């Protein structure tokens, strides 16, 4: 079993150069983080005439941008109902529309820049784990369709085999405009466009601190200092002590994924007939899909909310996959890997400026479409363009209580989510 992401086979990460890339003395903007957010921000700034340097502690794209499930949707962690309860009807609708705008932006970016990301508008099916869940998401679907104009279909349990070969769900809903892509190829293509625009993207250069010096910022790294007029923090689930005020506001939670051995197109199609992206309502939140070539299944979820050995994660995920889909008990796992998902206290992304530093952080599990969009919007803000306005601008970006950047509470959360799912299953069995 390989412990590198399956995606890296088609899009390997860059080798560490024998001679480090020289650091420029200064730049208009320094972007910290070379994932989707940072690269999208850099591309917009560079094409507007700004000099930009992108720094990363690892090789470019080593983090979540090349490790995710590659699912592309409009979503937020919060449902439309929850958004209404928290913000009121009008603001909730604005937030939903912003999510839809992110889906449109990212799919248009792929097409416009001619990035071979293997994007396909496959649709996404959300399976209801219980009858109560089905009632709730069906009501949500009706509201989204009526008030936001979002295409969404309700799939009764008797019809769900047209989408997924399992009896575990009690029906579900289908978002036909959602899709899937190859996340590492998307990153590779975006990185190429950024470099073509004249941006210096420098990996293996951890930022150790940022300090203000009159009207400029000193970006300190292990290899020297870069002077910048503006600094962007785009580190998401890998935000660390170098930018501690942001680290206290972001919790990086590991998500674990596996890729099965090659099963063949016919077998995969018998399990997921229409090639959908699949998610579900359980708190453990499993998500899965056919590989872009249709020959494997990529399966991810919360094997734990804290770091565990990949062998353990692979066993747990493989067991869960075989419980969901028939005939996979003896299927070998070829790849198992993990990547950090960035969560915020609000369950929504955060964008803006704090203590002079620009930031776009907090994908909350919906980053493939959302973070390129927010990177672009942040660049517009830096340029002073009013088109940089977003519905997320005044969402409070609060620090997590009793948290300094090291998530000591994640093992407790693992047990809590498992307890919640077990409770729900017991309630369903009693019905």
Coordinates of N, CA and C in Angstrom, one line a residue, residues 101-114 119 121:
X101 N -21.8 31.0 -6.9 CA -20.9 31.8 -7.7 C -19.5 31.2 -7.7
X102 N -19.1 30.6 -6.5 CA -17.8 29.9 -6.5 C -17.7 28.7 -7.4
X103 N -18.8 28.0 -7.5 CA -18.8 26.9 -8.4 C -18.7 27.3 -9.8
X104 N -19.4 28.4 -10.2 CA -19.3 28.9 -11.5 C -17.9 29.5 -11.8
X105 N -17.3 30.2 -10.9 CA -16.0 30.8 -11.1 C -15.0 29.7 -11.3
X106 N -15.0 28.7 -10.5 CA -13.9 27.6 -10.6 C -14.1 26.8 -11.9
X107 N -15.3 26.5 -12.3 CA -15.4 25.7 -13.5 C -15.1 26.6 -14.7
X108 N -15.4 27.8 -14.6 CA -15.0 28.8 -15.7 C -13.5 29.0 -15.8
X109 N -12.9 29.0 -14.6 CA -11.4 29.1 -14.5 C -10.8 28.0 -15.2
X110 N -11.2 26.8 -15.0 CA -10.7 25.6 -15.6 C -10.8 25.6 -17.1
X111 N -12.0 26.0 -17.6 CA -12.2 26.1 -19.0 C -11.4 27.2 -19.7
X112 N -11.4 28.4 -19.0 CA -10.8 29.6 -19.6 C -9.2 29.4 -19.7
X113 N -8.7 28.8 -18.7 CA -7.2 28.6 -18.6 C -6.8 27.3 -19.3
X114 N -7.8 26.5 -19.8 CA -7.5 25.3 -20.5 C -6.6 24.3 -19.7
X119 N -12.1 17.6 -15.3 CA -13.3 18.0 -14.7 C -14.5 17.4 -15.5
X121 N -19.0 17.2 -15.1 CA -20.1 17.6 -14.3 C -21.0 16.4 -14.1

